Amino acid sequence: MKMTCLRYLFLFSGFILFGLGTALAIKVSYLGLHPWDVLNVALHDRHGLTIGTWGIMCGLVLVSISFVVDRRYINIGTFLNALLIGPIIDFFLWSDILPEASHEWTDYMILLAGIVITGVGGGLYVAAGIGAGPRDGFMLSLADKTRLSVSQARVVVESLVLLIGFLLGGPVFVMTFIYTFIQSPVFQHSLVLFRKLLQLAQRKSSSSGFVA
């Protein structure tokens, strides 16, 4: 029970950090965003609804496809990810607590902070082990059903998403193309760190007589 609570703490804390980092990046979106955020912002600008709502809709579409193609990567955490991160992003965007774009060098620092926070949040909720996010699950399913590696599947999917977002008028600029090069290492190191923390907590719980 103790370990289950800790895993859900990791999961929801990761969602909050991921939403905060994404909202920070959106505040300076003219510098460029991650392909999925480019698409969500473009859909928001063209058709209304909130950026977070479009994130939910895209997430649920991917979950539905993954459920049909290969449901191994779908768990309760997948649905929670699809349903909760969007409203968290909207909350931070509405709350007026985030810095606005100044169109000066400080905007790059805001974007860098957003990328790092998002990477840490992603590592945190994935480390919880309660289900892959809808986008990750979709790309894992795609890799399993094709001859593509996971990294190749990610490149194919995100390139297509970026193209659609660009054609819809989404914010594509220089940082769009280096976003992943910053976020991915942060995510990887965070994932390793938080998994080690969970393993340490698991060992302590076992030695104390608690059941996970």
C-alpha positions as MATLAB code, in Angstrom:
seq = 'MKMTCLRYLFLFSGFILFGLGTALAIKVSYLGLHPWDVLNVALHDRHGLTIGTWGIMCGLVLVSISFVVDRRYINIGTFLNALLIGPIIDFFLWSDILPEASHEWTDYMILLAGIVITGVGGGLYVAAGIGAGPRDGFMLSLADKTRLSVSQARVVVESLVLLIGFLLGGPVFVMTFIYTFIQSPVFQHSLVLFRKLLQLAQRKSSSSGFVA';
ca = [
       0.000    0.000    0.000;
       2.811    2.369    0.885;
       4.587    1.748   -2.440;
       1.347    2.131   -4.389;
       0.785    5.545   -2.805;
       4.365    6.542   -3.617;
       3.937    5.485   -7.240;
       0.786    7.577   -7.577;
       2.559   10.488   -5.895;
       5.266   10.202   -8.560;
       2.608    9.947  -11.269;
       0.599   13.024  -10.290;
       3.692   15.075   -9.401;
       5.058   14.229  -12.833;
       1.820   15.365  -14.468;
       1.973   18.696  -12.642;
       5.597   19.307  -13.614;
       4.946   18.253  -17.209;
       1.958   20.606  -17.434;
       3.911   23.464  -15.848;
       6.857   23.009  -18.206;
       4.593   22.852  -21.247;
       2.721   26.000  -20.171;
       6.025   27.841  -19.685;
       7.115   26.883  -23.198;
       3.767   27.975  -24.652;
       4.239   31.421  -23.091;
       7.212   31.927  -25.428;
       5.871   29.785  -28.254;
       7.176   32.163  -30.942;
      10.605   30.559  -30.344;
       9.200   27.166  -31.360;
       7.530   24.291  -29.522;
       7.606   20.519  -29.375;
       5.729   19.031  -32.392;
       2.711   17.899  -30.336;
       2.425   21.344  -28.743;
       2.764   22.962  -32.177;
      -0.285   20.952  -33.251;
      -2.302   21.724  -30.114;
      -1.588   25.463  -30.349;
      -2.434   25.475  -34.063;
      -5.766   23.730  -33.413;
      -6.502   26.194  -30.591;
      -5.758   29.198  -32.815;
      -7.854   27.884  -35.694;
     -10.818   26.257  -33.998;
     -11.010   27.633  -30.471;
     -11.248   25.423  -27.376;
      -8.294   25.452  -25.027;
      -4.818   24.146  -25.759;
      -5.278   21.597  -22.993;
      -8.597   20.421  -24.457;
      -6.928   19.729  -27.797;
      -4.210   17.867  -25.901;
      -6.890   15.679  -24.306;
      -8.579   15.014  -27.633;
      -5.332   14.089  -29.384;
      -4.337   11.896  -26.438;
      -7.632   10.008  -26.435;
      -7.411    9.431  -30.188;
      -3.963    7.890  -29.729;
      -5.150    5.774  -26.793;
      -8.046    4.498  -28.932;
      -5.696    3.553  -31.777;
      -3.255    1.864  -29.397;
      -6.131   -0.004  -27.746;
      -7.107   -1.503  -31.106;
      -3.568   -2.123  -32.380;
      -1.753   -3.250  -29.230;
      -3.223   -2.659  -25.778;
      -0.156   -3.886  -23.851;
       1.041   -0.337  -23.286;
      -2.292    0.937  -21.978;
      -2.903    1.141  -18.247;
      -4.762    3.399  -15.826;
      -1.838    5.828  -15.961;
      -2.277    6.157  -19.728;
      -5.858    7.374  -19.337;
      -4.936    9.638  -16.408;
      -2.159   11.148  -18.524;
      -4.509   11.785  -21.448;
      -7.197   13.333  -19.234;
      -5.229   15.352  -16.671;
      -2.188   16.964  -18.274;
      -4.332   19.123  -20.578;
      -6.309   20.735  -17.727;
      -3.070   21.256  -15.793;
      -1.602   23.119  -18.769;
      -4.751   25.236  -19.034;
      -4.654   25.983  -15.301;
      -1.128   27.346  -15.477;
      -1.919   29.342  -18.623;
      -5.021   30.857  -16.994;
      -3.490   31.434  -13.569;
      -1.442   34.500  -14.555;
       1.496   33.312  -12.458;
       3.825   32.549  -15.368;
       6.092   35.160  -16.979;
       4.965   36.640  -20.269;
       7.128   36.772  -23.385;
       9.372   39.835  -23.454;
      10.922   39.105  -26.885;
      14.339   39.430  -25.296;
      17.052   36.903  -24.381;
      15.198   36.050  -21.169;
      12.561   34.270  -23.263;
      15.163   31.638  -24.116;
      15.704   31.076  -20.397;
      11.945   30.676  -19.892;
      11.786   28.136  -22.718;
      14.843   26.281  -21.413;
      13.234   26.099  -17.966;
      10.048   24.778  -19.548;
      11.917   22.089  -21.474;
      13.866   20.967  -18.394;
      10.778   20.913  -16.140;
       8.862   18.945  -18.762;
      11.713   16.445  -19.045;
      11.844   15.983  -15.280;
       8.053   15.614  -15.115;
       8.079   13.010  -17.875;
      10.791   11.004  -16.140;
       8.848   11.205  -12.881;
       5.513    9.919  -14.167;
       7.064    7.223  -16.370;
       9.168    6.001  -13.418;
       5.917    5.407  -11.517;
       5.329    2.420  -13.805;
       1.560    2.872  -13.984;
       1.317    3.084  -17.769;
       2.985    4.829  -20.683;
       1.642    8.179  -21.845;
      -0.719    8.063  -24.849;
       1.935    9.347  -27.257;
       4.629    7.011  -25.962;
       2.238    4.067  -25.986;
       1.237    4.844  -29.557;
       4.853    4.979  -30.728;
       5.715    1.756  -28.878;
       2.720    0.074  -30.529;
       3.765    1.419  -33.936;
       7.307    0.137  -33.457;
       5.997   -3.304  -32.501;
       3.763   -3.522  -35.567;
       6.397   -2.316  -38.051;
      10.099   -2.828  -38.616;
      10.861    0.562  -37.130;
      12.804    1.050  -33.925;
      11.161    3.105  -31.187;
      13.372    6.104  -32.038;
      12.535    5.764  -35.749;
       8.831    5.509  -34.946;
       9.117    8.664  -32.841;
      10.855   10.539  -35.668;
       8.193    9.460  -38.199;
       5.233   10.303  -35.967;
       6.578   13.607  -34.655;
       7.672   14.722  -38.135;
       4.145   14.081  -39.424;
       2.608   15.868  -36.431;
       4.987   18.801  -36.932;
       4.098   19.035  -40.623;
       0.370   19.083  -39.848;
       0.885   21.665  -37.104;
       2.990   23.827  -39.414;
       0.413   23.673  -42.211;
      -2.245   24.734  -39.704;
      -0.132   27.738  -38.719;
       1.429   26.425  -35.511;
       4.516   28.047  -33.913;
       7.473   26.365  -35.623;
      10.862   28.023  -35.184;
      14.473   27.165  -34.396;
      13.802   25.756  -30.900;
      11.326   23.268  -32.371;
      14.207   21.415  -34.002;
      16.458   21.292  -30.923;
      13.692   20.792  -28.335;
      14.116   17.019  -28.224;
      17.912   17.233  -27.988;
      17.501   19.046  -24.665;
      14.402   17.323  -23.332;
      15.362   13.710  -24.057;
      18.582   13.642  -21.950;
      16.781   15.385  -19.072;
      13.977   12.829  -19.319;
      16.405    9.913  -19.422;
      18.453   11.037  -16.406;
      15.280   11.831  -14.454;
      13.781    8.446  -15.271;
      16.900    6.637  -14.028;
      17.036    8.742  -10.858;
      13.366    8.314   -9.927;
      13.424    4.590  -10.675;
      16.374    4.250   -8.311;
      14.462    6.187   -5.652;
      11.481    3.860   -6.071;
      13.724    0.806   -5.840;
      15.307    2.195   -2.687;
      11.882    2.836   -1.194;
      10.823   -0.689   -2.199;
      13.798   -2.214   -0.386;
      13.137   -0.124    2.717;
       9.465   -1.095    2.686;
      10.343   -4.766    2.334;
      12.845   -4.641    5.173;
      10.282   -2.844    7.352;
       7.633   -5.470    6.667;
       5.375   -3.317    4.463;
       3.698   -4.831    1.440;
       3.888   -2.853   -1.833;
];
